Amino acid sequence: MVDVSRKFGTGGGDAFQSLRRSERKAINKCVKAGVYLRKCETKSSFIHDFCEEYYSESWSEERLDRMERQWDLTDHQFYSYYVAVSKNEEILGVLGTYNFNGYITERLSKRTSVGKKSNLPVQDFLHWAIMECCRGAGDQWFDLAGFSPTPQSEGEKGIRFFKEKWGGELREAPFFLKDCRPSWLALLRKILPV
């Protein structure tokens, strides 16, 4: 978890300079290429810019129906969806967040096929831009949503490296789950093996 208020201070220039040289170089590469951050503010943008890209391998009419319902039921005060957009208006990457009480948690993140072909470090740009948004909104913590403490594959090692390079620290993130099942079903689940 990255303390965006303390690690990056209050000045934008100071915050950027606090990053490692490789991250600054990656972000600058995207900025020079004309990449910018856009928040999905409408159902149409959420569906076409975010969902169709995030679920590109499994996109279907059924998925479309579920994503439209998700948008309608989402409390947009807490859930946000962002896209990294090229100067040609192509979606290069997506990142969804959950925000509560000064904590921003990364939920969904992916480079698109166009983003992969571009060879731009879009994930660095997305994470930095969203940390800046968090800091500007007065949030304190950006939770990069965990990693394996003992990575077993190159992919897991890469995820851990990506998340550690932002200078975060391991912290427990407060959350709660509310079981909305009928009480008899919850009890039955406890009694019977799954």
Coordinates of C-alpha atoms in Angstrom, one line a residue:
M1 CA 0.0 0.0 0.0
V2 CA 1.4 3.4 -1.0
D3 CA 0.9 6.4 1.3
V4 CA 0.3 8.9 -1.5
S5 CA 0.0 11.9 1.0
R6 CA 3.3 11.3 2.7
K7 CA 5.5 9.6 0.1
F8 CA 4.6 12.1 -2.6
G9 CA 4.2 15.2 -0.5
T10 CA 1.9 18.0 -1.6
G11 CA 3.6 19.4 -4.6
G12 CA 3.2 17.7 -8.0
G13 CA 6.8 18.3 -9.0
D14 CA 8.1 17.0 -5.7
A15 CA 5.9 13.9 -6.0
F16 CA 7.2 13.1 -9.5
Q17 CA 10.8 13.6 -8.4
S18 CA 10.3 11.2 -5.5
L19 CA 9.9 8.4 -8.0
R20 CA 12.8 6.3 -9.2
R21 CA 14.4 7.4 -12.5
S22 CA 13.0 4.3 -14.4
E23 CA 9.4 5.2 -13.4
R24 CA 9.8 8.9 -14.3
K25 CA 11.2 7.8 -17.7
A26 CA 8.3 5.4 -18.3
I27 CA 5.7 8.0 -17.4
N28 CA 7.4 10.7 -19.5
K29 CA 7.5 8.3 -22.4
C30 CA 3.7 8.0 -22.3
V31 CA 3.2 11.7 -21.8
K32 CA 5.4 12.5 -24.8
A33 CA 3.5 10.0 -26.9
G34 CA 0.3 11.9 -26.0
V35 CA -1.2 9.4 -23.6
Y36 CA -3.8 10.8 -21.2
L37 CA -6.0 9.6 -18.4
R38 CA -9.8 9.6 -18.8
K39 CA -12.4 8.7 -16.2
C40 CA -15.4 6.7 -17.4
E41 CA -18.3 9.1 -16.4
T42 CA -21.1 7.5 -18.4
K43 CA -22.5 4.1 -18.9
S44 CA -21.5 4.2 -22.6
S45 CA -17.9 5.0 -21.7
F46 CA -17.8 2.3 -19.0
I47 CA -19.1 -0.3 -21.5
H48 CA -17.2 0.7 -24.6
D49 CA -13.9 2.0 -23.2
F50 CA -13.5 0.0 -20.1
C51 CA -15.5 -3.3 -20.2
E52 CA -15.1 -4.2 -23.9
E53 CA -11.3 -3.7 -23.5
Y54 CA -11.0 -5.5 -20.1
Y55 CA -13.1 -8.4 -21.2
S56 CA -12.0 -8.4 -24.8
E57 CA -11.3 -12.2 -24.9
S58 CA -14.7 -13.1 -23.4
W59 CA -17.0 -10.3 -24.6
S60 CA -20.5 -11.4 -25.4
E61 CA -24.1 -10.1 -25.2
E62 CA -24.5 -11.8 -21.8
R63 CA -21.4 -10.0 -20.6
L64 CA -22.8 -6.7 -22.0
D65 CA -26.1 -7.2 -20.0
R66 CA -24.2 -7.9 -16.8
M67 CA -21.9 -4.9 -17.2
E68 CA -24.9 -2.6 -17.9
R69 CA -26.6 -3.9 -14.7
Q70 CA -23.3 -3.4 -12.8
W71 CA -23.1 0.2 -13.9
D72 CA -26.8 0.8 -12.9
L73 CA -26.2 -0.8 -9.5
T74 CA -22.8 0.8 -8.8
D75 CA -22.4 3.6 -6.3
H76 CA -20.2 5.9 -8.3
Q77 CA -19.2 7.7 -5.2
F78 CA -17.0 4.7 -4.3
Y79 CA -16.3 2.9 -7.6
S80 CA -14.4 4.5 -10.5
Y81 CA -13.1 3.3 -13.9
Y82 CA -10.2 4.9 -15.8
V83 CA -8.7 4.4 -19.2
A84 CA -5.3 5.4 -20.7
V85 CA -6.0 6.9 -24.1
S86 CA -3.6 7.4 -26.9
K87 CA -3.4 10.6 -28.9
N88 CA -5.3 8.7 -31.6
E89 CA -8.1 8.0 -29.1
E90 CA -7.2 4.3 -28.8
I91 CA -7.6 2.6 -25.3
L92 CA -4.2 1.4 -24.2
G93 CA -5.0 0.3 -20.7
V94 CA -7.8 0.2 -18.1
L95 CA -7.8 0.4 -14.3
G96 CA -10.8 0.3 -11.9
T97 CA -10.7 1.5 -8.3
Y98 CA -12.8 1.3 -5.1
N99 CA -12.6 4.3 -2.8
F100 CA -13.6 4.4 0.9
N101 CA -12.5 6.6 3.7
G102 CA -9.2 7.8 2.2
Y103 CA -8.3 4.3 0.9
I104 CA -8.2 3.7 -2.9
T105 CA -8.0 0.0 -3.9
E106 CA -7.1 -1.2 -7.3
R107 CA -9.7 -3.6 -8.5
L108 CA -9.2 -4.3 -12.2
S109 CA -6.2 -3.5 -14.3
K110 CA -5.1 -4.5 -17.8
R111 CA -3.1 -3.4 -20.8
T112 CA -5.2 -3.7 -24.0
S113 CA -3.9 -5.5 -27.1
V114 CA -3.4 -2.0 -28.7
G115 CA -1.5 -1.0 -25.5
K116 CA 0.8 -4.0 -25.8
K117 CA 1.5 -3.3 -29.4
S118 CA 2.4 0.3 -28.6
N119 CA 5.3 -0.8 -26.3
L120 CA 4.4 2.1 -24.0
P121 CA 4.6 1.5 -20.3
V122 CA 0.9 2.2 -19.9
Q123 CA 0.5 0.5 -16.5
D124 CA 3.2 2.8 -15.0
F125 CA 1.3 5.8 -16.5
L126 CA -2.1 4.6 -15.3
H127 CA -1.0 3.9 -11.7
W128 CA 0.9 7.2 -11.4
A129 CA -2.0 9.3 -12.9
I130 CA -4.5 7.6 -10.5
M131 CA -2.1 8.2 -7.5
E132 CA -2.0 11.8 -8.5
C133 CA -5.9 11.9 -8.6
C134 CA -6.0 10.2 -5.1
R135 CA -3.5 12.8 -3.7
G136 CA -5.4 15.7 -5.3
A137 CA -8.7 14.4 -3.7
G138 CA -7.1 14.2 -0.3
D139 CA -6.9 10.4 -0.1
Q140 CA -4.1 8.9 1.8
W141 CA -3.6 5.3 0.7
F142 CA -3.4 3.6 -2.6
D143 CA -3.7 -0.2 -2.3
L144 CA -2.2 -2.0 -5.2
A145 CA -4.3 -5.1 -4.3
G146 CA -1.7 -7.6 -3.0
F147 CA 0.8 -10.0 -4.4
S148 CA 2.1 -13.4 -3.6
P149 CA 4.5 -13.2 -0.6
T150 CA 6.4 -16.2 -2.1
P151 CA 6.2 -15.8 -5.9
Q152 CA 6.3 -19.2 -7.7
S153 CA 6.4 -18.0 -11.3
E154 CA 7.9 -15.3 -13.4
G155 CA 4.5 -13.7 -13.7
E156 CA 4.1 -13.6 -9.9
K157 CA 7.6 -12.2 -9.5
G158 CA 6.8 -9.5 -12.1
I159 CA 3.6 -8.5 -10.3
R160 CA 5.4 -8.3 -7.0
F161 CA 8.2 -6.1 -8.5
F162 CA 5.7 -3.8 -10.2
K163 CA 3.9 -3.2 -6.9
E164 CA 7.0 -2.9 -4.8
K165 CA 8.7 -0.3 -7.1
W166 CA 6.1 2.3 -6.1
G167 CA 7.6 2.4 -2.6
G168 CA 4.6 1.1 -0.7
E169 CA 4.6 -0.9 2.4
L170 CA 2.8 -4.1 3.5
R171 CA -0.3 -3.0 5.4
E172 CA -3.6 -4.6 6.3
A173 CA -6.4 -2.9 4.5
P174 CA -9.7 -2.4 6.4
F175 CA -12.7 -4.0 4.8
F176 CA -15.9 -5.8 5.7
L177 CA -18.1 -8.3 4.0
K178 CA -21.8 -8.5 4.6
D179 CA -23.5 -11.9 4.0
C180 CA -26.8 -11.1 2.4
R181 CA -27.9 -14.7 2.0
P182 CA -30.9 -15.9 4.0
S183 CA -29.8 -17.1 7.4
W184 CA -30.9 -20.6 6.7
L185 CA -28.7 -20.8 3.6
A186 CA -25.7 -19.4 5.5
L187 CA -26.2 -21.9 8.2
L188 CA -26.5 -24.7 5.7
R189 CA -23.3 -23.7 4.0
K190 CA -21.5 -23.9 7.4
I191 CA -22.8 -27.3 8.1
L192 CA -22.4 -29.0 4.8
P193 CA -19.1 -29.4 3.1
V194 CA -18.8 -27.6 -0.2

